[in-house]
XYZ file of N, CA and C in Angstrom:
744
model
N 16.392 47.475 -24.500
C 15.224 46.509 -24.209
C 15.817 45.109 -24.244
N 15.380 44.158 -23.479
C 15.782 42.776 -23.551
C 15.346 42.184 -24.681
N 16.224 41.231 -25.236
C 15.973 40.605 -26.485
C 15.706 39.214 -26.357
N 14.527 38.555 -27.035
C 14.277 37.144 -26.917
C 14.709 36.522 -28.252
N 15.298 35.337 -28.166
C 15.612 34.537 -29.298
C 14.880 33.194 -29.142
N 14.607 32.736 -30.458
C 13.932 31.361 -30.395
C 14.851 30.569 -31.336
N 15.347 29.409 -30.837
C 15.974 28.443 -31.633
C 15.155 27.302 -31.968
N 15.034 26.999 -33.277
C 14.131 25.906 -33.566
C 13.952 25.647 -35.070
N 12.931 25.083 -35.461
C 12.693 24.748 -36.937
C 11.970 25.851 -37.650
N 11.491 25.569 -38.768
C 10.908 26.443 -39.683
C 9.600 26.923 -39.388
N 8.974 26.357 -38.245
C 7.655 26.634 -37.891
C 7.393 28.079 -37.510
N 8.361 28.761 -36.921
C 8.259 30.215 -36.569
C 7.878 31.097 -37.778
N 8.432 30.765 -38.962
C 8.245 31.534 -40.161
C 6.814 31.442 -40.539
N 5.932 30.510 -40.069
C 4.516 30.520 -40.375
C 3.664 31.036 -39.298
N 4.236 31.760 -38.273
C 3.560 32.350 -37.271
C 2.793 33.550 -37.816
N 1.539 33.778 -37.405
C 0.712 35.003 -38.001
C 1.433 36.132 -37.403
N 1.435 37.097 -38.196
C 2.026 38.600 -37.799
C 3.590 38.504 -37.444
N 4.235 37.534 -37.902
C 5.748 37.579 -37.634
C 6.270 38.295 -38.905
N 6.833 39.501 -38.781
C 7.350 40.195 -39.848
C 8.922 40.287 -39.783
N 9.474 39.735 -40.835
C 10.984 39.809 -40.902
C 11.519 41.087 -41.171
N 12.401 41.547 -40.416
C 13.064 42.909 -40.734
C 14.295 42.832 -41.488
N 15.133 41.877 -40.917
C 16.442 41.686 -41.577
C 17.173 40.443 -41.200
N 18.036 39.905 -41.909
C 18.960 38.866 -41.511
C 20.434 39.238 -41.247
N 20.810 38.772 -40.222
C 22.222 39.268 -39.707
C 23.320 38.210 -39.679
N 24.309 38.286 -40.419
C 25.403 37.291 -40.417
C 26.404 37.674 -39.160
N 26.540 36.636 -38.333
C 27.411 36.886 -37.291
C 28.574 35.864 -37.277
N 29.879 36.274 -37.262
C 31.020 35.427 -37.312
C 31.506 35.249 -35.805
N 31.817 34.025 -35.367
C 32.155 33.867 -33.940
C 33.481 33.192 -33.855
N 34.180 33.194 -32.659
C 35.359 32.512 -32.453
C 35.271 31.021 -32.530
N 34.063 30.536 -32.569
C 33.809 29.186 -32.510
C 33.436 28.567 -33.936
N 33.376 29.349 -34.967
C 33.089 29.042 -36.335
C 31.666 29.684 -36.730
N 31.029 29.215 -37.738
C 29.808 29.765 -38.060
C 28.492 29.187 -37.482
N 27.642 30.062 -37.184
C 26.389 29.548 -36.602
C 25.651 28.767 -37.653
N 24.528 28.082 -37.319
C 23.773 27.352 -38.157
C 23.221 28.082 -39.365
N 22.928 29.475 -39.154
C 22.397 30.326 -40.270
C 22.487 31.625 -39.740
N 22.143 32.646 -40.630
C 22.067 33.984 -40.341
C 20.981 34.251 -39.208
N 21.077 35.140 -38.474
C 20.053 35.443 -37.443
C 18.936 36.276 -38.046
N 17.584 35.803 -37.955
C 16.707 36.500 -38.554
C 15.900 37.468 -37.486
N 16.075 38.703 -37.657
C 15.364 39.676 -36.753
C 13.943 39.903 -37.320
N 12.947 39.961 -36.424
C 11.631 40.122 -36.817
C 10.812 40.712 -35.664
N 9.531 40.971 -35.906
C 8.597 41.522 -35.007
C 7.402 40.671 -34.903
N 6.996 40.305 -33.627
C 5.857 39.449 -33.451
C 5.069 40.037 -32.342
N 3.822 40.403 -32.451
C 3.038 41.078 -31.431
C 3.733 42.316 -30.850
N 4.304 43.140 -31.712
C 4.953 44.321 -31.338
C 6.271 44.127 -30.531
N 6.742 42.904 -30.461
C 8.104 42.599 -29.782
C 9.091 42.178 -30.743
N 10.306 42.543 -30.549
C 11.440 42.078 -31.390
C 11.737 40.583 -31.056
N 11.909 39.806 -31.988
C 12.181 38.449 -31.793
C 13.307 38.082 -32.758
N 14.310 37.258 -32.298
C 15.341 36.788 -33.204
C 15.219 35.266 -33.323
N 15.249 34.848 -34.523
C 15.016 33.415 -34.908
C 16.307 32.834 -35.494
N 16.614 31.700 -35.013
C 17.820 30.946 -35.587
C 17.434 29.432 -35.737
N 17.411 29.076 -36.986
C 17.079 27.580 -37.351
C 18.170 26.636 -36.985
N 18.031 25.878 -35.884
C 19.065 25.096 -35.310
C 19.782 24.273 -36.445
N 18.947 23.599 -37.285
C 19.514 22.654 -38.297
C 19.873 23.298 -39.518
N 19.898 24.568 -39.663
C 20.154 25.418 -40.862
C 18.860 25.678 -41.730
N 19.023 26.671 -42.618
C 17.794 26.994 -43.378
C 17.210 25.902 -44.118
N 18.004 24.852 -44.545
C 17.505 23.736 -45.427
C 17.279 22.494 -44.528
N 17.415 22.633 -43.200
C 17.284 21.566 -42.113
C 18.186 20.391 -42.576
N 19.529 20.719 -42.838
C 20.447 19.661 -43.265
C 21.588 19.479 -42.369
N 21.579 20.087 -41.114
C 22.525 19.823 -40.191
C 22.161 18.937 -39.245
N 22.748 17.747 -39.136
C 22.205 16.713 -38.073
C 22.553 17.142 -36.711
N 21.826 16.609 -35.717
C 22.051 16.976 -34.263
C 23.430 17.138 -33.728
N 24.181 15.978 -34.148
C 25.671 15.966 -33.631
C 26.607 16.913 -34.335
N 26.147 17.507 -35.474
C 26.953 18.435 -36.161
C 26.508 19.934 -36.001
N 25.494 20.131 -35.194
C 25.126 21.531 -34.958
C 26.128 22.288 -34.254
N 26.554 23.475 -34.579
C 27.613 24.221 -33.868
C 26.876 25.022 -32.818
N 26.705 24.306 -31.757
C 25.893 24.937 -30.630
C 26.728 26.130 -29.934
N 28.023 25.975 -29.930
C 28.787 27.061 -29.301
C 28.639 28.358 -30.137
N 28.786 28.298 -31.466
C 28.606 29.382 -32.389
C 27.160 29.918 -32.281
N 26.172 29.150 -32.160
C 24.829 29.585 -32.088
C 24.530 30.487 -31.001
N 24.984 29.825 -29.750
C 24.738 30.571 -28.499
C 25.531 31.853 -28.342
N 26.841 31.737 -28.783
C 27.723 32.933 -28.715
C 27.162 34.012 -29.631
N 26.647 33.671 -30.765
C 26.267 34.735 -31.673
C 25.066 35.524 -31.094
N 24.084 34.759 -30.468
C 22.920 35.448 -29.791
C 23.343 36.302 -28.698
N 24.257 35.908 -27.915
C 24.740 36.708 -26.799
C 25.438 37.875 -27.404
N 26.132 37.814 -28.506
C 26.885 38.848 -29.065
C 25.996 39.986 -29.464
N 24.938 39.709 -29.976
C 23.997 40.694 -30.494
C 23.027 41.259 -29.458
N 23.164 40.836 -28.230
C 22.482 41.473 -27.146
C 21.179 40.693 -26.656
N 21.031 39.379 -27.122
C 20.038 38.429 -26.697
C 20.208 38.211 -25.087
N 19.232 38.159 -24.291
C 19.440 37.616 -22.832
C 18.528 36.588 -22.607
N 17.518 36.199 -23.483
C 16.502 35.171 -23.161
C 16.362 34.280 -24.438
N 16.418 33.046 -24.299
C 16.396 32.068 -25.358
C 15.432 30.954 -25.115
N 14.514 30.653 -26.022
C 13.676 29.576 -25.981
C 14.045 28.500 -27.038
N 14.412 27.312 -26.713
C 14.812 26.318 -27.461
C 13.621 25.331 -27.722
N 13.145 25.362 -29.095
C 11.986 24.482 -29.405
C 12.676 23.205 -29.968
N 12.074 22.144 -29.547
C 12.615 20.862 -30.067
C 11.547 19.836 -30.175
N 11.759 18.941 -31.185
C 10.813 17.746 -31.360
C 11.486 16.513 -30.561
N 10.662 15.856 -29.733
C 11.209 14.886 -28.941
C 10.233 13.548 -29.001
N 10.875 12.487 -28.459
C 10.047 11.254 -28.288
C 9.475 11.171 -26.880
N 8.275 10.654 -26.768
C 7.669 10.413 -25.398
C 8.045 9.141 -24.818
N 8.489 9.152 -23.629
C 8.730 7.924 -22.893
C 7.763 7.739 -21.724
N 7.533 8.594 -20.879
C 6.486 8.425 -19.757
C 5.104 8.363 -20.415
N 4.178 7.654 -19.776
C 2.855 7.608 -20.393
C 2.104 8.805 -20.568
N 2.419 9.858 -19.742
C 1.677 11.144 -19.980
C 2.333 11.966 -21.072
N 3.530 11.557 -21.687
C 4.174 12.335 -22.652
C 3.605 11.794 -24.077
N 2.377 12.101 -24.361
C 1.806 11.599 -25.619
C 2.080 12.408 -26.810
N 2.039 11.747 -27.990
C 2.429 12.607 -29.233
C 1.412 13.743 -29.392
N 2.120 14.838 -29.725
C 1.471 16.096 -30.014
C 1.408 17.124 -28.837
N 1.777 16.498 -27.671
C 1.758 17.359 -26.466
C 2.926 18.246 -26.339
N 2.760 19.347 -25.688
C 3.915 20.280 -25.480
C 4.300 20.134 -24.092
N 5.834 20.122 -23.878
C 6.348 19.845 -22.533
C 7.344 21.060 -22.252
N 7.272 21.590 -21.034
C 8.239 22.537 -20.581
C 9.167 21.762 -19.528
N 10.169 21.120 -20.018
C 10.985 20.278 -19.029
C 11.672 21.049 -18.011
N 12.019 20.554 -16.858
C 12.662 21.081 -15.839
C 14.020 20.478 -15.558
N 14.198 19.335 -16.022
C 15.570 18.633 -15.787
C 16.003 18.012 -17.020
N 17.313 17.661 -17.133
C 17.994 17.108 -18.277
C 19.067 16.107 -17.831
N 19.130 15.022 -18.687
C 20.212 14.094 -18.563
C 20.962 13.944 -19.901
N 22.226 14.147 -19.855
C 22.990 14.140 -21.079
C 23.666 12.757 -21.437
N 23.230 12.244 -22.550
C 23.998 10.974 -22.964
C 24.772 11.173 -24.254
N 25.019 12.445 -24.602
C 25.741 12.696 -25.784
C 27.291 12.490 -25.526
N 27.978 12.442 -26.637
C 29.492 12.462 -26.480
C 30.107 13.033 -27.788
N 31.427 13.486 -27.480
C 32.163 14.030 -28.587
C 31.696 15.421 -29.053
N 30.789 16.118 -28.426
C 30.324 17.378 -28.847
C 31.229 18.444 -28.182
N 31.358 19.561 -28.813
C 32.029 20.670 -28.098
C 31.085 21.301 -27.212
N 31.289 21.030 -25.899
C 30.266 21.331 -24.903
C 30.565 22.410 -23.927
N 31.636 23.096 -24.220
C 31.901 24.297 -23.189
C 32.739 25.360 -23.957
N 32.443 26.510 -23.488
C 33.348 27.716 -23.976
C 34.513 27.913 -23.201
N 34.768 27.290 -22.096
C 35.816 27.435 -21.169
C 37.024 26.469 -21.461
N 37.688 26.551 -22.499
C 38.747 25.696 -22.878
C 40.122 26.242 -22.813
N 40.204 27.433 -23.532
C 41.558 27.942 -23.833
C 41.797 29.326 -23.333
N 43.018 29.740 -22.991
C 43.343 31.077 -22.526
C 42.560 31.470 -21.300
N 42.493 30.600 -20.491
C 41.764 30.780 -19.175
C 42.664 31.317 -18.054
N 42.180 32.327 -17.262
C 42.932 32.664 -16.032
C 42.651 31.753 -14.879
N 41.570 31.012 -14.960
C 41.327 30.089 -14.032
C 40.247 29.022 -14.379
N 40.218 27.819 -13.926
C 39.174 26.904 -14.311
C 37.873 27.353 -13.985
N 36.850 27.412 -14.816
C 35.567 27.845 -14.613
C 34.529 26.804 -14.538
N 33.715 26.853 -13.596
C 32.550 25.793 -13.335
C 31.256 26.560 -13.288
N 30.225 26.018 -13.728
C 28.915 26.598 -13.689
C 28.024 25.837 -12.870
N 27.076 26.345 -12.076
C 26.111 25.527 -11.321
C 24.968 25.119 -12.249
N 24.829 23.892 -12.397
C 23.717 23.343 -13.322
C 22.701 22.467 -12.603
N 22.622 22.770 -11.332
C 21.605 21.973 -10.550
C 20.204 22.051 -11.156
N 19.833 23.273 -11.475
C 18.513 23.574 -12.127
C 18.859 23.953 -13.529
N 18.833 23.257 -14.595
C 19.408 23.584 -15.875
C 18.708 24.713 -16.662
N 17.389 24.788 -16.345
C 16.624 25.783 -17.064
C 16.339 27.057 -16.244
N 16.019 28.080 -17.043
C 15.651 29.456 -16.271
C 14.257 29.308 -15.823
N 14.052 29.322 -14.565
C 12.737 29.059 -13.909
C 11.811 30.205 -14.321
N 12.308 31.447 -14.366
C 11.419 32.520 -14.662
C 10.789 32.415 -16.125
N 11.680 32.048 -16.990
C 11.073 31.807 -18.384
C 10.319 30.651 -18.541
N 10.549 29.585 -17.814
C 9.793 28.242 -17.817
C 8.441 28.554 -17.319
N 8.289 29.422 -16.168
C 6.935 29.698 -15.780
C 6.065 30.518 -16.714
N 6.873 31.469 -17.351
C 6.144 32.224 -18.416
C 5.590 31.282 -19.468
N 6.365 30.416 -20.029
C 6.011 29.517 -20.994
C 4.732 28.644 -20.523
N 4.938 28.134 -19.227
C 3.742 27.304 -18.809
C 2.423 28.105 -18.731
N 2.512 29.395 -18.241
C 1.297 30.267 -18.152
C 0.753 30.470 -19.477
N 1.571 30.753 -20.440
C 1.092 31.016 -21.774
C 0.468 29.787 -22.353
N 0.978 28.551 -22.109
C 0.362 27.339 -22.563
C -0.936 27.220 -22.008
N -1.164 27.387 -20.676
C -2.415 27.264 -20.033
C -3.442 28.136 -20.500
N -2.915 29.452 -20.634
C -3.906 30.408 -21.236
C -4.467 30.204 -22.604
N -3.698 29.422 -23.364
C -4.158 29.041 -24.661
C -4.954 27.804 -24.669
N -5.259 27.278 -23.465
C -6.052 26.164 -23.435
C -5.374 24.873 -23.719
N -4.106 24.766 -23.575
C -3.411 23.510 -23.968
C -3.177 22.665 -22.794
N -3.146 21.344 -23.019
C -2.808 20.311 -21.954
C -1.292 20.168 -21.896
N -0.639 21.324 -21.360
C 0.760 21.397 -21.378
C 1.373 20.675 -20.103
N 2.358 20.054 -20.369
C 3.199 19.394 -19.196
C 4.136 20.424 -18.630
N 4.099 20.698 -17.337
C 4.877 21.766 -16.773
C 6.187 21.225 -16.129
N 6.442 19.922 -16.236
C 7.568 19.200 -15.664
C 8.004 18.041 -16.494
N 9.171 17.710 -16.438
C 9.682 16.484 -17.257
C 11.129 16.563 -17.317
N 11.768 15.316 -17.423
C 13.214 15.107 -17.680
C 13.398 14.810 -19.064
N 14.414 15.602 -19.650
C 14.797 15.534 -21.031
C 16.012 14.738 -21.128
N 16.000 13.496 -21.699
C 17.067 12.712 -21.984
C 17.660 13.106 -23.366
N 19.018 13.432 -23.486
C 19.519 13.825 -24.818
C 20.492 12.836 -25.257
N 20.241 12.299 -26.408
C 21.072 11.167 -27.170
C 21.749 11.865 -28.266
N 22.737 11.050 -28.777
C 23.727 11.494 -29.740
C 23.045 11.693 -31.057
N 22.239 10.736 -31.541
C 21.680 10.839 -32.853
C 22.793 10.517 -33.865
N 22.467 10.692 -35.248
C 20.977 11.009 -35.717
C 20.240 9.868 -35.657
N 20.606 8.648 -35.430
C 19.716 7.513 -35.392
C 18.783 7.636 -34.180
N 17.626 7.014 -34.294
C 16.782 6.910 -33.180
C 17.251 5.738 -32.272
N 16.715 5.660 -31.107
C 17.229 4.775 -30.004
C 16.629 3.324 -30.231
N 17.228 2.379 -29.540
C 16.703 1.055 -29.425
C 15.636 1.085 -28.270
N 14.816 0.005 -28.244
C 13.895 -0.136 -27.219
C 14.565 -0.375 -25.869
N 15.710 -1.025 -25.828
C 16.438 -1.233 -24.508
C 17.047 0.029 -24.132
N 17.547 0.813 -24.967
C 18.047 2.120 -24.648
C 16.984 2.973 -23.936
N 15.767 3.048 -24.584
C 14.707 3.740 -23.847
C 14.385 3.157 -22.620
N 14.339 1.876 -22.344
C 14.112 1.280 -21.079
C 15.058 1.752 -20.115
N 16.349 1.718 -20.464
C 17.418 2.282 -19.477
C 17.199 3.715 -19.188
N 16.858 4.588 -20.229
C 16.583 6.008 -19.907
C 15.324 6.177 -19.077
N 14.329 5.245 -19.171
C 13.168 5.391 -18.215
C 13.580 4.987 -16.869
N 14.361 4.038 -16.742
C 14.865 3.686 -15.408
C 15.724 4.941 -14.748
N 16.418 5.616 -15.653
C 17.243 6.695 -15.075
C 16.350 7.977 -14.822
N 15.016 7.846 -15.176
C 14.160 8.984 -14.843
C 13.742 9.879 -15.932
N 14.039 9.541 -17.118
C 13.765 10.390 -18.431
C 12.336 10.251 -18.684
N 11.740 11.369 -19.155
C 10.382 11.321 -19.505
C 10.175 11.445 -21.009
N 11.228 12.063 -21.476
C 11.223 12.319 -23.052
C 12.581 12.231 -23.476
N 12.768 12.040 -24.861
C 14.134 11.815 -25.450
C 14.184 12.774 -26.686
N 15.320 13.392 -26.860
C 15.627 14.109 -27.944
C 17.150 14.210 -28.217
N 17.559 14.918 -29.240
C 18.914 14.925 -29.580
C 19.505 16.296 -29.591
N 18.923 17.373 -29.220
C 19.479 18.759 -29.377
C 19.604 19.432 -28.027
N 19.085 18.913 -26.948
C 18.931 19.600 -25.712
C 20.378 20.005 -25.112
N 21.358 19.276 -25.433
C 22.737 19.465 -24.803
C 23.735 19.377 -26.059
N 24.723 20.266 -26.054
C 25.151 21.217 -24.994
C 24.421 22.506 -25.044
N 23.296 22.676 -25.829
C 22.642 24.020 -26.071
C 22.344 24.594 -24.713
N 21.720 23.832 -23.760
C 21.316 24.250 -22.482
C 22.427 24.708 -21.658
N 23.496 23.833 -21.542
C 24.666 24.328 -20.655
C 25.431 25.436 -21.241
N 25.554 25.608 -22.454
C 26.117 26.702 -23.079
C 25.506 27.989 -22.798
N 24.153 27.940 -22.808
C 23.402 29.025 -22.435
C 23.597 29.525 -21.007
N 23.809 28.572 -20.162
C 24.193 28.874 -18.882
C 25.508 29.523 -18.655
N 26.563 28.868 -19.323
C 27.927 29.568 -19.397
C 27.899 30.956 -19.862
N 26.960 31.263 -20.707
C 26.948 32.580 -21.319
C 25.944 33.541 -20.483
N 25.370 32.988 -19.376
C 24.497 33.777 -18.568
C 23.333 34.155 -19.308
N 22.795 33.280 -20.244
C 21.513 33.499 -20.957
C 20.369 32.806 -20.116
N 19.182 33.462 -20.076
C 17.976 32.786 -19.454
C 17.333 31.923 -20.506
N 17.595 30.638 -20.318
C 17.139 29.696 -21.392
C 16.120 28.640 -20.896
N 15.130 28.281 -21.679
C 14.070 27.279 -21.348
C 13.894 26.599 -22.577
N 13.360 25.267 -22.497
C 13.067 24.369 -23.531
C 11.560 24.307 -23.639
N 11.053 24.384 -24.828
C 9.784 24.094 -25.276
C 9.692 22.848 -26.210
N 9.365 21.663 -25.691
C 9.515 20.448 -26.538
C 8.128 19.953 -26.871
N 8.167 19.456 -28.148
C 6.979 18.870 -28.769
C 7.198 17.477 -28.941
N 6.253 16.586 -28.374
C 6.313 15.183 -28.646
C 5.891 14.781 -30.027
N 6.689 14.206 -30.784
C 6.565 13.883 -32.199
C 6.155 12.461 -32.329
N 6.499 11.603 -31.268
C 6.220 10.151 -31.477
C 6.515 9.525 -30.166
N 6.076 8.301 -29.968
C 6.274 7.562 -28.865
C 7.715 7.020 -29.044
N 8.577 7.018 -27.958
C 9.906 6.573 -28.145
C 9.933 5.061 -28.563
N 10.983 4.495 -28.787
C 11.193 3.156 -29.277
C 10.673 2.210 -28.270
N 9.737 1.268 -28.648
C 9.187 0.296 -27.669
C 8.094 0.899 -26.851
N 7.714 2.054 -26.917
C 6.560 2.657 -26.204
C 5.215 2.738 -26.940
N 5.342 2.557 -28.354
C 4.117 2.629 -29.066
C 3.763 1.336 -29.621
N 2.460 1.209 -30.213
C 1.980 0.018 -30.752
C 2.457 -0.361 -32.135
N 2.991 0.727 -32.866
C 3.397 0.582 -34.103
C 4.859 1.024 -34.343
N 5.580 0.598 -35.416
C 6.838 1.063 -35.679
C 6.951 2.694 -35.912
N 7.984 3.408 -35.486
C 8.007 4.709 -35.743
C 8.198 5.155 -37.136
N 7.356 5.963 -37.702
C 7.385 6.369 -39.068
C 7.470 7.905 -39.249
N 8.058 8.311 -40.342
C 8.066 9.778 -40.617
C 6.706 10.402 -40.823
N 5.769 9.482 -41.213
C 4.469 10.125 -41.505
C 3.899 10.367 -40.181
N 3.947 9.561 -39.147
C 3.418 9.752 -37.749
C 4.017 10.985 -37.247
N 5.437 11.105 -37.368
C 6.133 12.319 -36.856
C 5.707 13.479 -37.336
N 5.436 13.671 -38.707
C 5.094 14.787 -39.284
C 3.743 15.197 -38.908
N 2.784 14.150 -38.847
C 1.394 14.563 -38.399
C 1.315 14.965 -36.960
N 2.056 14.545 -36.059
C 2.067 14.964 -34.710
C 2.791 16.341 -34.574
N 3.836 16.603 -35.368
C 4.477 17.875 -35.290
C 3.592 19.076 -35.893
N 2.721 18.655 -36.702
C 1.912 19.607 -37.329
C 0.903 20.260 -36.247
N 0.424 19.304 -35.469
C -0.446 19.760 -34.260
C 0.374 20.318 -33.258
N 1.425 19.819 -32.749
C 2.317 20.250 -31.838
C 2.882 21.666 -32.087
N 3.421 21.902 -33.293
C 3.978 23.193 -33.520
C 3.036 24.240 -33.640
N 1.802 23.838 -34.027
C 0.744 24.892 -34.085
C 0.447 25.355 -32.495
N 0.475 24.455 -31.670
C 0.253 24.787 -30.262
C 1.530 25.701 -29.671
N 2.650 25.323 -30.253
C 3.890 26.132 -29.815
C 3.676 27.586 -30.286
N 3.363 27.658 -31.598
C 3.264 28.963 -32.028
C 2.101 29.828 -31.284
N 0.984 29.204 -30.995
C 0.070 29.870 -30.231
C 0.565 30.287 -28.838
N 1.269 29.382 -28.282
C 1.842 29.626 -26.971
C 2.925 30.903 -26.988
N 3.694 30.900 -28.020
C 4.673 31.874 -28.111
C 4.136 33.256 -28.415
N 2.982 33.298 -29.218
C 2.301 34.486 -29.529
C 1.671 35.034 -28.169
N 0.980 34.109 -27.525
C 0.393 34.537 -26.219
C 1.486 35.192 -25.232
N 2.655 34.460 -25.083
C 3.659 34.908 -24.229
C 4.117 36.298 -24.470
N 4.218 36.673 -25.829
C 4.754 38.122 -26.196
C 3.636 38.963 -26.070
N 2.346 38.598 -26.248
C 1.250 39.468 -26.089
C 1.013 39.932 -24.577
N 1.187 39.096 -23.738
C 0.907 39.333 -22.413
C 1.957 39.990 -21.570
N 3.100 39.931 -22.017
C 4.154 40.589 -21.165
C 5.288 40.964 -22.018
N 6.110 41.962 -21.579
C 7.303 42.307 -22.403
C 8.391 41.348 -22.215
N 9.183 41.187 -23.192
C 10.229 40.303 -23.174
C 11.546 40.984 -22.515
């Protein structure tokens, strides 16, 4: 049976009816993943959960071992991955608390290990990244969001910055001119590595705050936490509906 994995924060552990079966430690050629892989059952479907920033949420975005994370999931038989991420809203419609299923991505990161194809190659390997996300999985997420009554955004361009600092107002202005609708720090190379491993990958982004210069007030952790509380509740409802209505 196909296996679905969710990469994200601790919110999954609070999903109703998510029963943890076991935790599996996987060693990879690229080092250690962020955490042991948590096998569980949700709505009668097997789900594997991986906390991107570690169990204690102490791995910053630029230090996440994205290669190990994706390789470990592929190694245990996962073929579909949903990457849940907190982002900042740039476009006017990307308001705090809203859930976005992006369809495009722009990479502003640097210095990250961004490919599996480096050593001992028989030939140089390229991937087609014209459409970075798995459209089949994107559509399923969109339908699940609509079914649960959410004002879900079914399109958007995710601009990925290096972090861990937040951006300046002028950087956000540049990203807006580039066509970015939202900004986050973990979308790349997670998305492209999934493509290299032939994994069906889609992003489920929660707007935690207005990006720099887009809101009336300075960005605060209190605001972010408040918006994530609402947004992650919607994500959990979306994921539960997705699993209830179709087989993974």
